[in-house]
mmCIF file of N, CA and C in Angstrom:
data_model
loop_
_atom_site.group_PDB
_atom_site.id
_atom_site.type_symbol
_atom_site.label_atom_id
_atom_site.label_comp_id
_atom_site.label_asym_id
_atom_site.label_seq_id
_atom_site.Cartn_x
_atom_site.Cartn_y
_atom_site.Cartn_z
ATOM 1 N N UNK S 1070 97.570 35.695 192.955
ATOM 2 C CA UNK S 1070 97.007 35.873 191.647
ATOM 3 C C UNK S 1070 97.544 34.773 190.752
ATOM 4 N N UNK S 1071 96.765 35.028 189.480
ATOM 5 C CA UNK S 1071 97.234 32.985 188.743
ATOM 6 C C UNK S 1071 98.161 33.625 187.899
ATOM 7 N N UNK S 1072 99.403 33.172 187.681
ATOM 8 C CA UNK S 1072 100.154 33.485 186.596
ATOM 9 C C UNK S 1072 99.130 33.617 184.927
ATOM 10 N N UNK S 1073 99.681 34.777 184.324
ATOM 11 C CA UNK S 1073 99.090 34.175 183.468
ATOM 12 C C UNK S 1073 99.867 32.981 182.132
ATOM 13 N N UNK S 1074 99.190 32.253 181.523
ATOM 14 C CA UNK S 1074 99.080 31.167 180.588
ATOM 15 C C UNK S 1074 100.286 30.873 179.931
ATOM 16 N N UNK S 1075 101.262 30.338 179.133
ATOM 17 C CA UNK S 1075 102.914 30.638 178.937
ATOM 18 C C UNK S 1075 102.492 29.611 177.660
ATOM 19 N N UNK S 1076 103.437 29.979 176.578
ATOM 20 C CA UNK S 1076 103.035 29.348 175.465
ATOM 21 C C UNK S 1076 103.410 27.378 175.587
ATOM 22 N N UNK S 1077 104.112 27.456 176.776
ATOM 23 C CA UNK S 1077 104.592 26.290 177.102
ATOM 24 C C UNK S 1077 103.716 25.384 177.725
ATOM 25 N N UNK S 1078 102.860 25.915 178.427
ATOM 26 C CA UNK S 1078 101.200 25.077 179.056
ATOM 27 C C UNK S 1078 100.753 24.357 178.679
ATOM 28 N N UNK S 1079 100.161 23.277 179.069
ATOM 29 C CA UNK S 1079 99.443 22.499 177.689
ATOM 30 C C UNK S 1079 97.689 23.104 177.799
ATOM 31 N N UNK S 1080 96.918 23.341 177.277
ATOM 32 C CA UNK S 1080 95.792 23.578 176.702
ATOM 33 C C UNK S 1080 94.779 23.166 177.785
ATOM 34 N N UNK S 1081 93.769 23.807 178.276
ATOM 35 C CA UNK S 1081 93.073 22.801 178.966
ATOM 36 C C UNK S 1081 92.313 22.075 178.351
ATOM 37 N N UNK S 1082 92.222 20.957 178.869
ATOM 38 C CA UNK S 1082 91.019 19.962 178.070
ATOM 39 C C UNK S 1082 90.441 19.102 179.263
ATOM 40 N N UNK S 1083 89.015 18.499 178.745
ATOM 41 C CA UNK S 1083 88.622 17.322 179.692
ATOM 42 C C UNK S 1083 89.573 16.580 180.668
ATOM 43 N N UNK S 1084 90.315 16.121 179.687
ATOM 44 C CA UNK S 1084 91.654 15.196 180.160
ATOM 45 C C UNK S 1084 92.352 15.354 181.336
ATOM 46 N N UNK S 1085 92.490 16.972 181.071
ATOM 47 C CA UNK S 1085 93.407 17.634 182.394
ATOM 48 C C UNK S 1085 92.732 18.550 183.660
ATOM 49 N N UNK S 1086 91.072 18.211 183.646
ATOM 50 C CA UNK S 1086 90.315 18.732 184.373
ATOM 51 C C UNK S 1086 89.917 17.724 185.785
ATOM 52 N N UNK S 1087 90.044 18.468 186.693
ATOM 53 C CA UNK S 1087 89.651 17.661 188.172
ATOM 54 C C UNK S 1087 88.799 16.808 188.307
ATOM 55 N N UNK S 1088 87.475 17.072 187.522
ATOM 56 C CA UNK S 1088 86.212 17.050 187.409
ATOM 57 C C UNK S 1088 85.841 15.637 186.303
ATOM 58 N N UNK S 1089 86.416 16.199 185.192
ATOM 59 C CA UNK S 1089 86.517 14.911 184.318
ATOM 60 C C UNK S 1089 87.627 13.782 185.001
ATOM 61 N N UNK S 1090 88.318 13.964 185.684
ATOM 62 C CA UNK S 1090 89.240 12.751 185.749
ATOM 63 C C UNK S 1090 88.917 12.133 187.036
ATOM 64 N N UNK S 1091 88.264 12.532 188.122
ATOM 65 C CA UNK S 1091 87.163 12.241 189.275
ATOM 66 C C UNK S 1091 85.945 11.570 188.910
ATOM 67 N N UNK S 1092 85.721 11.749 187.534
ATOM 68 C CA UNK S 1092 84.556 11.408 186.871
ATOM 69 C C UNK S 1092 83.329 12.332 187.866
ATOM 70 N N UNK S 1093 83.546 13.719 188.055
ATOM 71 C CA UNK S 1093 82.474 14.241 188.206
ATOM 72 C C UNK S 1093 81.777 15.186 187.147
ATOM 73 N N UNK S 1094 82.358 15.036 186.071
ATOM 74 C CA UNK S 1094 81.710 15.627 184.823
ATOM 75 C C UNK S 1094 80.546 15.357 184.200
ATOM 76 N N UNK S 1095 79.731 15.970 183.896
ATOM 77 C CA UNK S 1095 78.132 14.967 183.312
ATOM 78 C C UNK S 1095 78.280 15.607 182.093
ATOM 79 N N UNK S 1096 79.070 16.791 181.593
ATOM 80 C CA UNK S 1096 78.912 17.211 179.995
ATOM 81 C C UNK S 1096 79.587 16.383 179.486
ATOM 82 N N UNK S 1097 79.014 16.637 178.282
ATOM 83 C CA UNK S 1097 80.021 16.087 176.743
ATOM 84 C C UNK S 1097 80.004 17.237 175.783
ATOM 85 N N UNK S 1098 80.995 17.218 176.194
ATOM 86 C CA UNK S 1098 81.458 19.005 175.020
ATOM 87 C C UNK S 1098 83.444 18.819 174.783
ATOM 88 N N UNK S 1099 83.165 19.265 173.703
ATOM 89 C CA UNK S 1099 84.841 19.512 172.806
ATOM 90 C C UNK S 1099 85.604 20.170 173.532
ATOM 91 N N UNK S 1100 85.106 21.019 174.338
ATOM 92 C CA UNK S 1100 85.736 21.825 174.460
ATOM 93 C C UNK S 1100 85.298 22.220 175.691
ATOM 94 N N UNK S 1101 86.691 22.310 177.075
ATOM 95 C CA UNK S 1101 86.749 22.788 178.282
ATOM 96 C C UNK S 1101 85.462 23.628 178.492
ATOM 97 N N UNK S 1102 84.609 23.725 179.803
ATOM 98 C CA UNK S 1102 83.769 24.329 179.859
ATOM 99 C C UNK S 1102 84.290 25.392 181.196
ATOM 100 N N UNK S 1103 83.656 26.040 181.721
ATOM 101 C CA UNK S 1103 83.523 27.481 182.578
ATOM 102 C C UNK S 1103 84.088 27.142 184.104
ATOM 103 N N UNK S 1104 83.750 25.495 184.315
ATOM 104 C CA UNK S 1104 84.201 25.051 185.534
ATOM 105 C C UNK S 1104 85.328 24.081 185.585
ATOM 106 N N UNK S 1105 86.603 24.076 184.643
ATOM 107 C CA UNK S 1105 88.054 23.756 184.065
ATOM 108 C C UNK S 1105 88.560 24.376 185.345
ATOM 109 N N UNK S 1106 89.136 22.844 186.382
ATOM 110 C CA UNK S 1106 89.791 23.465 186.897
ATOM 111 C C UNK S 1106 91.093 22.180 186.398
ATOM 112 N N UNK S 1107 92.337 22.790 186.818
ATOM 113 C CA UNK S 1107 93.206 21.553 186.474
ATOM 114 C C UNK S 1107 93.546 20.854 187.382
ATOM 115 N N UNK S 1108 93.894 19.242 187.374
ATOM 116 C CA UNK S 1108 94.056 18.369 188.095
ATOM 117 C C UNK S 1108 95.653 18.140 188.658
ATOM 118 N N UNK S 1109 95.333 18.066 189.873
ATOM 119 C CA UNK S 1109 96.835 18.260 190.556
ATOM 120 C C UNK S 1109 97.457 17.028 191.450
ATOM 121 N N UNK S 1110 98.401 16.712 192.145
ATOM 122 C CA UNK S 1110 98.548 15.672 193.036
ATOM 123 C C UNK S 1110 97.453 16.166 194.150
ATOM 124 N N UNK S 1111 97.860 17.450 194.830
ATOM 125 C CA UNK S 1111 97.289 17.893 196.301
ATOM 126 C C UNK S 1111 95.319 18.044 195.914
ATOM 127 N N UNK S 1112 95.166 17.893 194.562
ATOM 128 C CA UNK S 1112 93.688 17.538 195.044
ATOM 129 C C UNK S 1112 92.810 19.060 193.883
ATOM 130 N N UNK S 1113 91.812 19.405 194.588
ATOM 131 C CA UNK S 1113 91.098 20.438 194.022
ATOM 132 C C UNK S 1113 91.239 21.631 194.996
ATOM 133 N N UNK S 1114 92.178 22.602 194.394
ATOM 134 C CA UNK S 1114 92.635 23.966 194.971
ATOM 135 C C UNK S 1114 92.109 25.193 194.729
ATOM 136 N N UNK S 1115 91.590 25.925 195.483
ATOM 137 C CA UNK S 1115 91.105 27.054 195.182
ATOM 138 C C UNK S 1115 92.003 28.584 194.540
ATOM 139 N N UNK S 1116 91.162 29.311 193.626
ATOM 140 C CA UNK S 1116 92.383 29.657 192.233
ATOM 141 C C UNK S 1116 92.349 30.765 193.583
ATOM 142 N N UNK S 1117 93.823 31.817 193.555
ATOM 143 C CA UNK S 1117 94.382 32.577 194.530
ATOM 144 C C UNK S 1117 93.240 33.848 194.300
ATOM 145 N N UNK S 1118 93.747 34.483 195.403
ATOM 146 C CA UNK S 1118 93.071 35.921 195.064
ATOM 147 C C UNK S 1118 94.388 36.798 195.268
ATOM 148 N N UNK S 1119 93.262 38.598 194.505
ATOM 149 C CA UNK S 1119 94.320 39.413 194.919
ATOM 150 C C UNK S 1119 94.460 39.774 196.399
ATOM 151 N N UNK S 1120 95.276 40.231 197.054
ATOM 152 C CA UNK S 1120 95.659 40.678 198.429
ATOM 153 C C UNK S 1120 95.122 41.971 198.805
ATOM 154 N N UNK S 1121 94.485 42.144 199.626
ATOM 155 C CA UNK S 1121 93.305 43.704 200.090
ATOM 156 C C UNK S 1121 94.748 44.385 200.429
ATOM 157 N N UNK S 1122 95.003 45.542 199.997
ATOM 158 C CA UNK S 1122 96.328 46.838 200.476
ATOM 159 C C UNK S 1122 95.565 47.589 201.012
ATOM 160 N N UNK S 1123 95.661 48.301 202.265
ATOM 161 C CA UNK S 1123 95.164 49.348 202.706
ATOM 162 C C UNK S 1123 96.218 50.860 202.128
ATOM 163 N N UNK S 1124 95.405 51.817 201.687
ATOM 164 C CA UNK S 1124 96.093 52.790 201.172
ATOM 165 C C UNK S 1124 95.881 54.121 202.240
ATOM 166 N N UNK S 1125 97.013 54.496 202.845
ATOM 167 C CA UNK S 1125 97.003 55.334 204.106
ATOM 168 C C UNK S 1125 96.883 56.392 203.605
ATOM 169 N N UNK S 1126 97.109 57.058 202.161
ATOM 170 C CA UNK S 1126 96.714 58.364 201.721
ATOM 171 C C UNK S 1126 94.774 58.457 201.473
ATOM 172 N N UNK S 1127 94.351 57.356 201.315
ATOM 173 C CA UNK S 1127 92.761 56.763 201.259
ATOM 174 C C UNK S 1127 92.145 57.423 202.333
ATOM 175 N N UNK S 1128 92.829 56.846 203.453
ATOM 176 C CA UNK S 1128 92.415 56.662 204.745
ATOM 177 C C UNK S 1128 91.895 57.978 204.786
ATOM 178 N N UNK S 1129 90.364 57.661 205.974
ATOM 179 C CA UNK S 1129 89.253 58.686 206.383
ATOM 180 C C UNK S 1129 90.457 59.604 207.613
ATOM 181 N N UNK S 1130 90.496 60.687 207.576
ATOM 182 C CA UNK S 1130 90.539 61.113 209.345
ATOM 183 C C UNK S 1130 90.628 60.853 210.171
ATOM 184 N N UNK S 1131 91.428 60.986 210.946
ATOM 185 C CA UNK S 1131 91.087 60.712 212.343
ATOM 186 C C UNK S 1131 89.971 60.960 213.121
ATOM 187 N N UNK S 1132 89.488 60.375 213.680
ATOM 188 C CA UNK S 1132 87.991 60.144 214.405
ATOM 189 C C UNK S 1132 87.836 61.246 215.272
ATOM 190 N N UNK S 1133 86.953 62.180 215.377
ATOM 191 C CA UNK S 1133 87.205 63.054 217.004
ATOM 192 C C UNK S 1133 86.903 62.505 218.237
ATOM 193 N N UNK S 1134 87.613 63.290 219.292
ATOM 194 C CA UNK S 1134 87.589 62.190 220.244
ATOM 195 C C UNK S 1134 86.008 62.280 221.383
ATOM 196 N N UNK S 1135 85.765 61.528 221.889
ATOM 197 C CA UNK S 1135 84.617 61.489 222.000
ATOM 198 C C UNK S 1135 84.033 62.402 223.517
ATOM 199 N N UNK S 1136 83.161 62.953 223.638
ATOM 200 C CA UNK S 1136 83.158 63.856 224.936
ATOM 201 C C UNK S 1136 82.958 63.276 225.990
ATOM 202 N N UNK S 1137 83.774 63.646 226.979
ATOM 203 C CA UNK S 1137 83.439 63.547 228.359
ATOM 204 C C UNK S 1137 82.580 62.949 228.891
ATOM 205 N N UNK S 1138 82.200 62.180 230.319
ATOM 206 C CA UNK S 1138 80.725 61.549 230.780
ATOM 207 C C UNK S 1138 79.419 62.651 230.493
ATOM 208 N N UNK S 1139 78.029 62.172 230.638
ATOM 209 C CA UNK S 1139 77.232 63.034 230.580
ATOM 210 C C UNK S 1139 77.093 63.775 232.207
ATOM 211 N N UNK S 1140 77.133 65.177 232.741
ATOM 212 C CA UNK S 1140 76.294 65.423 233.982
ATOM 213 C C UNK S 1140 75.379 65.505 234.032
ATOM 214 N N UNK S 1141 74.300 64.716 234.260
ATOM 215 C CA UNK S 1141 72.911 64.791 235.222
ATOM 216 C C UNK S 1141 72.381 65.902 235.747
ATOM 217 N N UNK S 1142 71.020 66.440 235.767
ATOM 218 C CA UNK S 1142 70.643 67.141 237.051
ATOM 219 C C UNK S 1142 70.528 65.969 238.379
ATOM 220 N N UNK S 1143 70.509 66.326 239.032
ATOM 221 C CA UNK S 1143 70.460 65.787 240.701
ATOM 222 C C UNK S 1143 68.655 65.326 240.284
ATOM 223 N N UNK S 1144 68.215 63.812 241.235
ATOM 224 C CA UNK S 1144 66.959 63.822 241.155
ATOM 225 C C UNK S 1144 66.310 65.045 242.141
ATOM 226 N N UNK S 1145 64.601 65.219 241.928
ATOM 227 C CA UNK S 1145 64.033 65.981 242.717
ATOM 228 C C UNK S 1145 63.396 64.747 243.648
ATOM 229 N N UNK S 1146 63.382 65.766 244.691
ATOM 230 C CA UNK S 1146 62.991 65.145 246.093
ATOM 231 C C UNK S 1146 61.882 64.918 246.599
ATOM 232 N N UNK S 1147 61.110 66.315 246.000
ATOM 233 C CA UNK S 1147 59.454 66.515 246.355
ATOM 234 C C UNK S 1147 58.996 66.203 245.108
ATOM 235 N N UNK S 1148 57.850 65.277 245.279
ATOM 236 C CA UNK S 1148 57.152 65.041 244.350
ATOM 237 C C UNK S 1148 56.282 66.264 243.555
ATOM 238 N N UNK S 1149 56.184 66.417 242.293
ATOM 239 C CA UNK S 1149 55.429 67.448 241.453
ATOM 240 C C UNK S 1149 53.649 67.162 241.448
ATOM 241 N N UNK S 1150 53.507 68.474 242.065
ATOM 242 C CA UNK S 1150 51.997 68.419 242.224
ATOM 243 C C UNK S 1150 51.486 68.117 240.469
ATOM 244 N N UNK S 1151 50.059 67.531 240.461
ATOM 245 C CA UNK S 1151 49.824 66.474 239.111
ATOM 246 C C UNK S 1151 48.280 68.297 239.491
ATOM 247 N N UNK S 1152 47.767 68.616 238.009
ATOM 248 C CA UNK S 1152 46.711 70.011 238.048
ATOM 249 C C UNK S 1152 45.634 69.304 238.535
ATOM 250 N N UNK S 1153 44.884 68.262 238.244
ATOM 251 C CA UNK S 1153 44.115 67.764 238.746
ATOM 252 C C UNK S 1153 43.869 67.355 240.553
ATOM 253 N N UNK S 1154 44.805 67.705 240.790
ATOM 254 C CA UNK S 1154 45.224 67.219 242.391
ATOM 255 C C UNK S 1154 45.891 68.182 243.101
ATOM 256 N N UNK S 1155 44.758 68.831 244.134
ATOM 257 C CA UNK S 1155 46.368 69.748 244.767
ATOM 258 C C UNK S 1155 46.990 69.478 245.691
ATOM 259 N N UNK S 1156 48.121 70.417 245.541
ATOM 260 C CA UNK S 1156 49.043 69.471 246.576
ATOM 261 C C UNK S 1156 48.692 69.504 247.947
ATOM 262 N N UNK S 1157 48.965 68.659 248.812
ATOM 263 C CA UNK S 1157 48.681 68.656 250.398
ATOM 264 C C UNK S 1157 49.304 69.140 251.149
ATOM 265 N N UNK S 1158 49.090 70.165 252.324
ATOM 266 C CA UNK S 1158 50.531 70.375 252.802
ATOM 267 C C UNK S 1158 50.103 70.034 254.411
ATOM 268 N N UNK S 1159 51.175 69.518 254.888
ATOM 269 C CA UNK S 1159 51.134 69.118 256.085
ATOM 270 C C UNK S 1159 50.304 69.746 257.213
ATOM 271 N N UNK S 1160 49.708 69.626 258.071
ATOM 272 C CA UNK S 1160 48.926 70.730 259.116
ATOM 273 C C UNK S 1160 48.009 71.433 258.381
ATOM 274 N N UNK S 1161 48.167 71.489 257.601
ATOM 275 C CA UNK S 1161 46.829 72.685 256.598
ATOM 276 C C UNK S 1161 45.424 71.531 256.652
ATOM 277 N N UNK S 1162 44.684 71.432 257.304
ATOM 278 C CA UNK S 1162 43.926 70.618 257.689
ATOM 279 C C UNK S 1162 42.222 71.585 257.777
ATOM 280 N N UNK S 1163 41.564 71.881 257.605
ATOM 281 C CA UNK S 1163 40.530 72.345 257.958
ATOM 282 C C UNK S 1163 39.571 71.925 258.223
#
């Protein structure tokens, strides 16, 4: 997180911006605009963030645990007579 500002800082201005002193600035304005970042030796740095905390009193449940394999019926062996068709049976011949 960025410290904040100390009466000791100096002010931002053009002067002390990455952007203006790269000469990648195209405004002309008095006064620092929205994309003031300040100019450093190591270059153009990205401003910190806060740190994600996981909070274990937050935390969902424990998961239940998950069941067993599925059992199957066994395939069938004899094919299922279809109504339109009857079934054939061996020797029954007339």
């Amino acid at each position: 997180m960025t410290p904040p500002p100390s009466a000791s800082d100096p002010k931002p201005s053009c002067e002390g911006c990455f952007f203006g002193r790269q000469r990648l600035c195209a405004l002309e304005l008095d006064a620092p605009c929205a994309t003031f970042r300040p100019d450093s030796p190591e270059g153009l740095r990205p401003q910190r963030q806060l740190r994600f905390a996981f909070r274990m009193s937050d935390a969902s449940p424990e998961p239940e645990p998950t069941p067993g394999p599925v059992r199957r019926m066994p395939a069938r062996r004899t094919p299922l007579a279809r109504p339109e068709q009857p079934m054939l049976v061996p020797g029954a011949f007339a």
